[in-house]
Tab-separated table of C-alpha atoms and ligand atoms in Angstrom:
chain	number	residue	atom	x	y	z
A	1	MET	CA	95.598	102.559	74.534
A	2	ARG	CA	94.137	100.704	77.479
A	3	ALA	CA	94.857	97.223	75.185
A	4	ALA	CA	98.634	98.850	75.072
A	5	ILE	CA	99.059	99.725	79.173
A	6	ALA	CA	97.077	96.279	79.938
A	7	MET	CA	100.150	94.027	77.396
A	8	LYS	CA	102.775	96.001	79.186
A	9	LEU	CA	101.612	94.828	82.690
A	10	ARG	CA	100.931	91.666	82.225
A	11	ASP	CA	104.295	91.457	80.808
A	12	LYS	CA	106.361	93.652	83.277
A	13	ASN	CA	104.212	93.808	85.553
A	14	LEU	CA	102.657	90.230	85.660
A	15	ILE	CA	99.828	91.626	86.495
A	16	PRO	CA	96.390	89.408	84.821
A	17	ALA	CA	95.063	92.527	83.632
A	18	GLU	CA	92.638	92.575	80.970
A	19	ASP	CA	91.634	96.545	78.894
A	20	LYS	CA	88.888	95.844	80.512
A	21	ASP	CA	90.172	96.569	83.621
A	22	VAL	CA	92.480	99.120	82.304
A	23	ILE	CA	92.277	103.609	83.331
A	24	VAL	CA	93.275	106.406	81.470
A	25	LEU	CA	94.306	109.202	84.326
A	26	ASN	CA	95.196	112.856	84.587
A	27	GLY	CA	98.598	111.666	86.715
A	28	GLY	CA	99.182	109.286	88.959
A	29	MET	CA	97.223	110.973	91.607
A	30	GLN	CA	94.269	111.049	90.065
A	31	GLY	CA	94.420	107.365	90.422
A	32	LEU	CA	95.888	107.394	94.261
A	33	PHE	CA	92.235	110.131	94.567
A	34	GLY	CA	90.395	107.373	93.211
A	35	ALA	CA	91.852	104.567	94.873
A	36	PHE	CA	91.214	105.526	98.097
A	37	GLN	CA	87.481	107.249	97.708
A	38	SER	CA	86.403	104.180	95.842
A	39	VAL	CA	87.787	102.142	99.205
A	40	VAL	CA	87.625	103.719	102.338
A	41	ASN	CA	84.944	105.202	104.518
A	42	PRO	CA	84.377	107.290	107.763
A	43	ARG	CA	86.131	105.939	109.992
A	44	ASP	CA	88.052	103.911	108.213
A	45	GLU	CA	91.578	103.588	109.140
A	46	VAL	CA	94.900	102.973	106.463
A	47	LEU	CA	97.562	101.226	107.059
A	48	ILE	CA	100.889	103.814	105.227
A	49	PHE	CA	104.488	102.724	105.316
A	50	SER	CA	106.520	105.168	106.873
A	51	PRO	CA	107.691	107.785	106.158
A	52	TYR	CA	105.104	107.787	103.809
A	53	TRP	CA	104.407	109.972	100.796
A	54	THR	CA	103.118	113.279	101.835
A	55	PRO	CA	99.659	113.313	99.836
A	56	ILE	CA	98.597	110.463	101.728
A	57	LYS	CA	97.325	111.239	105.025
A	58	ASP	CA	95.423	114.161	103.032
A	59	LEU	CA	93.621	111.693	100.487
A	60	VAL	CA	92.895	109.258	103.623
A	61	TYR	CA	90.982	112.565	105.727
A	62	HIS	CA	89.856	113.240	102.815
A	63	CYS	CA	86.888	110.324	102.762
A	64	GLN	CA	86.909	110.684	106.691
A	65	GLY	CA	89.433	107.952	107.289
A	66	LYS	CA	92.379	107.513	109.996
A	67	PRO	CA	96.410	107.210	108.994
A	68	VAL	CA	97.744	104.806	110.504
A	69	LEU	CA	101.783	104.603	110.230
A	70	VAL	CA	103.408	101.521	110.568
A	71	PRO	CA	107.224	102.789	110.453
A	72	THR	CA	109.143	100.487	107.505
A	73	ALA	CA	112.085	99.838	109.804
A	74	ASP	CA	110.029	98.351	112.940
A	75	ALA	CA	107.910	95.258	109.503
A	76	ARG	CA	111.805	94.783	107.829
A	77	ARG	CA	113.487	94.589	111.459
A	78	ASP	CA	110.430	92.656	112.949
A	79	GLY	CA	108.709	90.769	109.658
A	80	PHE	CA	106.024	92.347	108.300
A	81	GLU	CA	103.192	90.094	110.045
A	82	ALA	CA	104.093	90.716	112.738
A	83	THR	CA	104.293	94.689	112.538
A	84	LEU	CA	101.030	95.211	110.317
A	85	ALA	CA	99.963	92.755	112.703
A	86	THR	CA	100.907	95.571	115.370
A	87	TYR	CA	98.758	99.058	113.950
A	88	ALA	CA	95.740	96.351	112.614
A	89	ASN	CA	91.552	96.816	114.034
A	90	ASP	CA	88.683	95.633	112.930
A	91	ARG	CA	88.348	99.367	111.223
A	92	THR	CA	91.430	98.307	109.263
A	93	ARG	CA	90.433	99.413	105.644
A	94	ALA	CA	93.139	99.229	103.430
A	95	ILE	CA	96.949	99.081	102.838
A	96	TYR	CA	98.966	102.101	101.083
A	97	PHE	CA	101.730	99.793	99.594
A	98	ASN	CA	104.198	102.366	97.779
A	99	THR	CA	107.751	100.375	95.808
A	100	PRO	CA	109.668	102.103	95.134
A	101	GLN	CA	109.371	104.196	98.885
A	102	ASN	CA	109.170	108.333	97.901
A	103	PRO	CA	111.574	109.391	100.465
A	104	THR	CA	113.369	106.572	101.258
A	105	GLY	CA	114.057	105.063	97.704
A	106	VAL	CA	112.740	101.314	99.955
A	107	VAL	CA	111.950	99.147	96.846
A	108	PHE	CA	109.858	96.152	98.594
A	109	THR	CA	111.295	93.147	97.829
A	110	PRO	CA	108.897	90.234	96.582
A	111	ASP	CA	109.469	88.354	100.035
A	112	GLU	CA	108.211	90.666	101.049
A	113	ALA	CA	105.216	91.644	99.278
A	114	HIS	CA	104.050	88.274	99.672
A	115	ALA	CA	104.394	89.281	103.108
A	116	VAL	CA	102.117	91.966	103.035
A	117	ALA	CA	99.754	90.045	100.546
A	118	ARG	CA	99.189	87.539	102.957
A	119	PHE	CA	98.046	90.060	105.680
A	120	ALA	CA	96.349	91.515	103.566
A	121	GLN	CA	94.723	88.278	101.779
A	122	GLU	CA	94.305	87.298	106.395
A	123	ARG	CA	92.066	90.533	106.925
A	124	ASP	CA	90.257	90.495	104.096
A	125	LEU	CA	92.106	94.439	102.876
A	126	VAL	CA	92.309	96.202	99.922
A	127	VAL	CA	96.243	96.987	98.730
A	128	ILE	CA	96.311	100.149	96.951
A	129	ALA	CA	99.494	100.052	95.348
A	130	ASP	CA	101.565	102.725	94.716
A	131	GLU	CA	104.298	101.860	91.455
A	132	ALA	CA	105.309	105.984	90.313
A	133	TYR	CA	108.280	104.972	90.191
A	134	GLU	CA	109.202	101.371	88.960
A	135	ASP	CA	111.539	102.176	86.187
A	136	LEU	CA	113.152	103.451	88.839
A	137	VAL	CA	115.458	100.837	90.323
A	138	TYR	CA	119.206	100.705	91.247
A	139	GLU	CA	119.309	97.916	93.328
A	140	GLY	CA	116.676	94.665	93.282
A	141	GLU	CA	113.627	94.662	91.821
A	142	HIS	CA	110.849	96.157	90.852
A	143	PHE	CA	107.930	93.242	91.577
A	144	SER	CA	103.921	94.733	91.343
A	145	ILE	CA	102.377	93.056	94.537
A	146	ALA	CA	99.377	92.993	91.981
A	147	SER	CA	100.780	89.642	90.022
A	148	ILE	CA	100.900	87.768	93.275
A	149	LYS	CA	98.020	84.671	92.457
A	150	GLY	CA	94.648	85.823	94.534
A	151	MET	CA	95.739	89.791	95.017
A	152	PHE	CA	94.458	91.669	91.900
A	153	GLU	CA	91.283	91.078	93.360
A	154	ARG	CA	91.995	93.443	96.125
A	155	THR	CA	94.356	95.247	94.091
A	156	ILE	CA	94.465	98.832	92.640
A	157	THR	CA	98.080	99.351	91.247
A	158	CYS	CA	98.406	103.816	90.130
A	159	PHE	CA	101.162	103.978	87.416
A	160	THR	CA	102.266	107.356	85.622
A	161	PHE	CA	104.422	108.755	83.433
A	162	SER	CA	106.441	111.702	85.433
A	163	LYS	CA	109.330	109.281	86.445
A	164	SER	CA	110.227	106.527	84.118
A	165	TYR	CA	108.994	109.334	81.113
A	166	ALA	CA	109.689	112.703	82.519
A	167	MET	CA	106.547	113.608	80.869
A	168	THR	CA	105.684	114.802	83.963
A	169	GLY	CA	103.998	117.551	82.609
A	170	TRP	CA	101.474	116.064	80.695
A	171	ARG	CA	99.535	115.355	83.478
A	172	LEU	CA	99.075	111.196	82.365
A	173	GLY	CA	99.317	108.081	84.147
A	174	TYR	CA	96.984	105.161	84.663
A	175	ALA	CA	95.375	101.976	87.111
A	176	ALA	CA	94.414	99.108	87.123
A	177	ALA	CA	92.174	97.285	89.046
A	178	ALA	CA	89.188	95.134	88.911
A	179	GLU	CA	85.964	95.530	90.356
A	180	PRO	CA	83.728	96.943	92.499
A	181	TRP	CA	87.244	99.721	92.064
A	182	MET	CA	86.942	99.714	88.759
A	183	THR	CA	83.285	101.910	88.428
A	184	GLY	CA	85.145	103.739	91.900
A	185	LEU	CA	87.858	104.741	90.440
A	186	LYS	CA	85.675	105.133	86.569
A	187	LYS	CA	82.989	108.046	88.428
A	188	THR	CA	86.451	109.763	90.401
A	189	THR	CA	87.685	110.212	86.630
A	190	LEU	CA	84.185	111.268	85.897
A	191	TYR	CA	83.526	113.803	87.831
A	192	SER	CA	86.351	115.277	88.204
A	193	SER	CA	88.367	115.699	84.507
A	194	ASN	CA	86.093	113.468	82.811
A	195	GLY	CA	88.954	111.693	81.126
A	196	VAL	CA	92.493	112.398	79.641
A	197	SER	CA	93.377	114.276	76.643
A	198	THR	CA	93.583	112.488	73.479
A	199	PRO	CA	96.427	114.606	72.227
A	200	THR	CA	97.791	113.510	75.763
A	201	GLN	CA	96.815	109.478	75.462
A	202	TRP	CA	98.531	109.810	71.698
A	203	ALA	CA	101.710	110.648	73.572
A	204	GLY	CA	101.348	108.827	75.562
A	205	LEU	CA	101.275	105.588	73.249
A	206	ALA	CA	103.825	107.127	71.094
A	207	ALA	CA	106.017	106.859	74.629
A	208	PHE	CA	104.654	102.832	75.247
A	209	THR	CA	105.218	101.725	71.546
A	210	ASN	CA	107.732	103.143	71.243
A	211	HIS	CA	111.329	100.423	71.419
A	212	SER	CA	114.466	102.113	71.632
A	213	ASN	CA	116.416	102.550	75.180
A	214	ILE	CA	114.772	105.158	76.411
A	215	LEU	CA	113.567	103.835	79.456
A	216	GLU	CA	117.074	102.283	80.832
A	217	GLU	CA	118.732	105.787	79.504
A	218	HIS	CA	117.164	106.930	82.612
A	219	ASN	CA	117.744	104.514	84.197
A	220	ARG	CA	121.279	105.231	84.114
A	221	ALA	CA	121.401	108.662	84.160
A	222	TYR	CA	119.513	108.986	87.507
A	223	ARG	CA	121.807	105.869	88.948
A	224	GLU	CA	124.901	108.161	87.966
A	225	ARG	CA	123.910	111.224	89.657
A	226	ARG	CA	122.537	109.010	92.397
A	227	ASP	CA	126.289	108.018	92.617
A	228	ARG	CA	127.120	111.696	92.740
A	229	LEU	CA	125.285	112.933	95.026
A	230	LEU	CA	125.044	110.472	97.789
A	231	ALA	CA	129.261	110.177	97.455
A	232	GLY	CA	129.304	114.375	97.999
A	233	LEU	CA	126.764	113.650	101.399
A	234	ASN	CA	128.204	111.220	102.978
A	235	GLU	CA	131.926	113.052	102.384
A	236	LEU	CA	129.798	116.219	104.475
A	237	GLY	CA	128.782	113.831	106.920
A	238	LEU	CA	125.136	113.480	105.480
A	239	THR	CA	124.910	109.737	106.098
A	240	CYS	CA	122.710	107.825	103.863
A	241	GLU	CA	122.442	104.487	102.295
A	242	PRO	CA	122.612	104.647	98.411
A	243	PRO	CA	118.790	104.151	98.145
A	244	ALA	CA	117.663	101.033	95.878
A	245	GLY	CA	114.707	103.209	93.880
A	246	ALA	CA	113.075	106.356	93.583
A	247	PHE	CA	115.822	109.979	92.500
A	248	TYR	CA	115.937	110.968	96.527
A	249	ALA	CA	118.640	110.612	99.048
A	250	PHE	CA	116.955	111.383	102.709
A	251	PRO	CA	120.212	111.030	104.894
A	252	GLU	CA	120.509	112.146	108.827
A	253	VAL	CA	121.661	115.358	109.125
A	254	SER	CA	121.894	116.076	113.152
A	255	ARG	CA	124.952	117.116	112.622
A	256	ILE	CA	123.104	121.099	110.873
A	257	SER	CA	120.098	120.630	113.017
A	258	GLY	CA	118.100	117.636	114.939
A	259	ASN	CA	114.385	119.761	113.789
A	260	SER	CA	114.390	118.781	109.873
A	261	ARG	CA	112.976	122.069	108.946
A	262	GLU	CA	115.403	123.942	110.526
A	263	ALA	CA	117.672	121.653	108.741
A	264	ALA	CA	116.623	122.836	105.537
A	265	GLU	CA	116.342	126.449	106.482
A	266	ILE	CA	119.983	126.758	107.307
A	267	LEU	CA	120.338	124.726	103.608
A	268	LEU	CA	118.732	127.188	102.055
A	269	ASP	CA	119.993	130.302	104.304
A	270	ARG	CA	124.476	129.279	103.932
A	271	ALA	CA	123.896	127.293	100.464
A	272	GLN	CA	120.815	128.126	98.941
A	273	VAL	CA	120.573	124.037	98.056
A	274	ALA	CA	116.973	122.863	98.733
A	275	THR	CA	115.887	121.218	100.682
A	276	VAL	CA	112.151	118.847	101.814
A	277	PRO	CA	112.416	118.798	105.793
A	278	GLY	CA	111.373	114.833	106.189
A	279	VAL	CA	109.103	115.903	108.916
A	280	VAL	CA	106.228	116.423	105.760
A	281	PHE	CA	106.687	112.551	105.604
A	282	GLY	CA	105.753	111.811	109.077
A	283	GLU	CA	107.600	111.018	112.207
A	284	HIS	CA	108.987	108.680	111.103
A	285	GLY	CA	110.692	111.141	108.506
A	286	GLU	CA	112.404	113.439	111.135
A	287	GLY	CA	115.669	114.027	111.141
A	288	HIS	CA	116.493	113.647	107.962
A	289	LEU	CA	116.493	115.553	104.846
A	290	ARG	CA	114.921	115.112	101.254
A	291	PHE	CA	117.095	115.730	99.076
A	292	SER	CA	115.948	115.391	94.665
A	293	PHE	CA	118.988	114.070	91.984
A	294	SER	CA	116.167	114.502	89.280
A	295	THR	CA	118.131	116.918	88.096
A	296	SER	CA	121.361	117.778	85.991
A	297	LEU	CA	124.608	117.173	87.085
A	298	GLU	CA	125.764	119.600	86.452
A	299	THR	CA	123.858	120.844	89.966
A	300	ILE	CA	123.980	118.029	91.400
A	301	GLU	CA	128.349	119.165	91.471
A	302	ALA	CA	127.249	122.565	91.937
A	303	GLY	CA	124.950	122.329	95.396
A	304	LEU	CA	127.785	120.450	96.732
A	305	GLU	CA	129.806	122.173	96.514
A	306	SER	CA	127.897	124.693	97.510
A	307	LEU	CA	127.668	122.173	100.697
A	308	ARG	CA	131.496	121.814	100.741
A	309	ARG	CA	132.177	125.351	100.968
A	310	ASN	CA	129.406	126.797	103.922
A	311	PHE	CA	129.286	123.904	106.148
B	1	LIG	C1	105.507	108.090	95.506
B	1	LIG	C2	105.113	108.410	94.454
B	1	LIG	N1	102.868	108.696	93.259
B	1	LIG	C3	103.160	109.093	93.091
B	1	LIG	C4	103.079	110.915	93.166
B	1	LIG	C5	102.608	111.297	91.529
B	1	LIG	O1	102.385	111.636	90.148
B	1	LIG	P1	102.063	113.053	88.741
B	1	LIG	O2	100.626	112.670	89.339
B	1	LIG	O3	102.826	112.367	89.181
B	1	LIG	O4	101.792	111.534	88.795
B	1	LIG	C6	104.175	110.526	92.932
B	1	LIG	C7	104.609	112.209	92.538
B	1	LIG	O5	105.514	112.184	93.512
B	1	LIG	C8	105.072	110.475	94.522
B	1	LIG	O6	106.003	110.522	94.565
């Protein structure tokens, strides 16, 4: 399993990993948990592009570290190195780099990854890369920051079978890292789940060595769902840019309510459409709702129809 993963990392992600640099884990979450535990000491600060995936803040708090939110929109407007510099200090230890991003669907470009890498190298920071949605990219291309020269040594990259292969319930993922991070990942795994079950690993290997077009087919299906949902939301005045990756739309919803918790309640009560309030992804997500298109076209159509009837 580790040999198959290492080969995939080298061929597809251009990450120079050998078998020893790979650990098989219970989903992407166990990789992230182990990564933060391996890197962050009490009072260390972690730079997190925001809006961010909700659990990350708690993973940092669990190490008694301090999450520091860096608005992605500012970085894209003012430059990554300049923006990161505004939020960094001598307590900064790591950068959480999630691409494609949950909840916004932002896919960082290779130039943006290079800028973050330069910053990490200058300040001697560790990068915790979360590439859970690597195969769900609709605009641009997925790029692994650990593939940049000199970055593998300071990057822990976390992957999962949950999204690419829709194997969420199998609880299977993996991470790539060099020492000393690999020892940290091994310890957090040993003392928590003590490893991934053998049948699950065989299932993962089957997914990996399956030569069908399953990843392309999934990508095409998600793209169709994305386009359908986006068209419907824009028609309703819930405007947003088409997400470049992942499987969420993150429209601005002030025409319903500026308070995203209230907006989510209104949609649920009036149209029986469940969304996630943007504020749970940090202050920069307020005023937005997250809609998932990880569901059938029929469900998406039914949800849009209900919104049309009730708004
Ligand atoms: C950004 C991101 N990273 C990691 C994960 C972890 O997924 P899992 O633990 O199912 O592999 C998720 C799941 O939603 C996610 O959105």
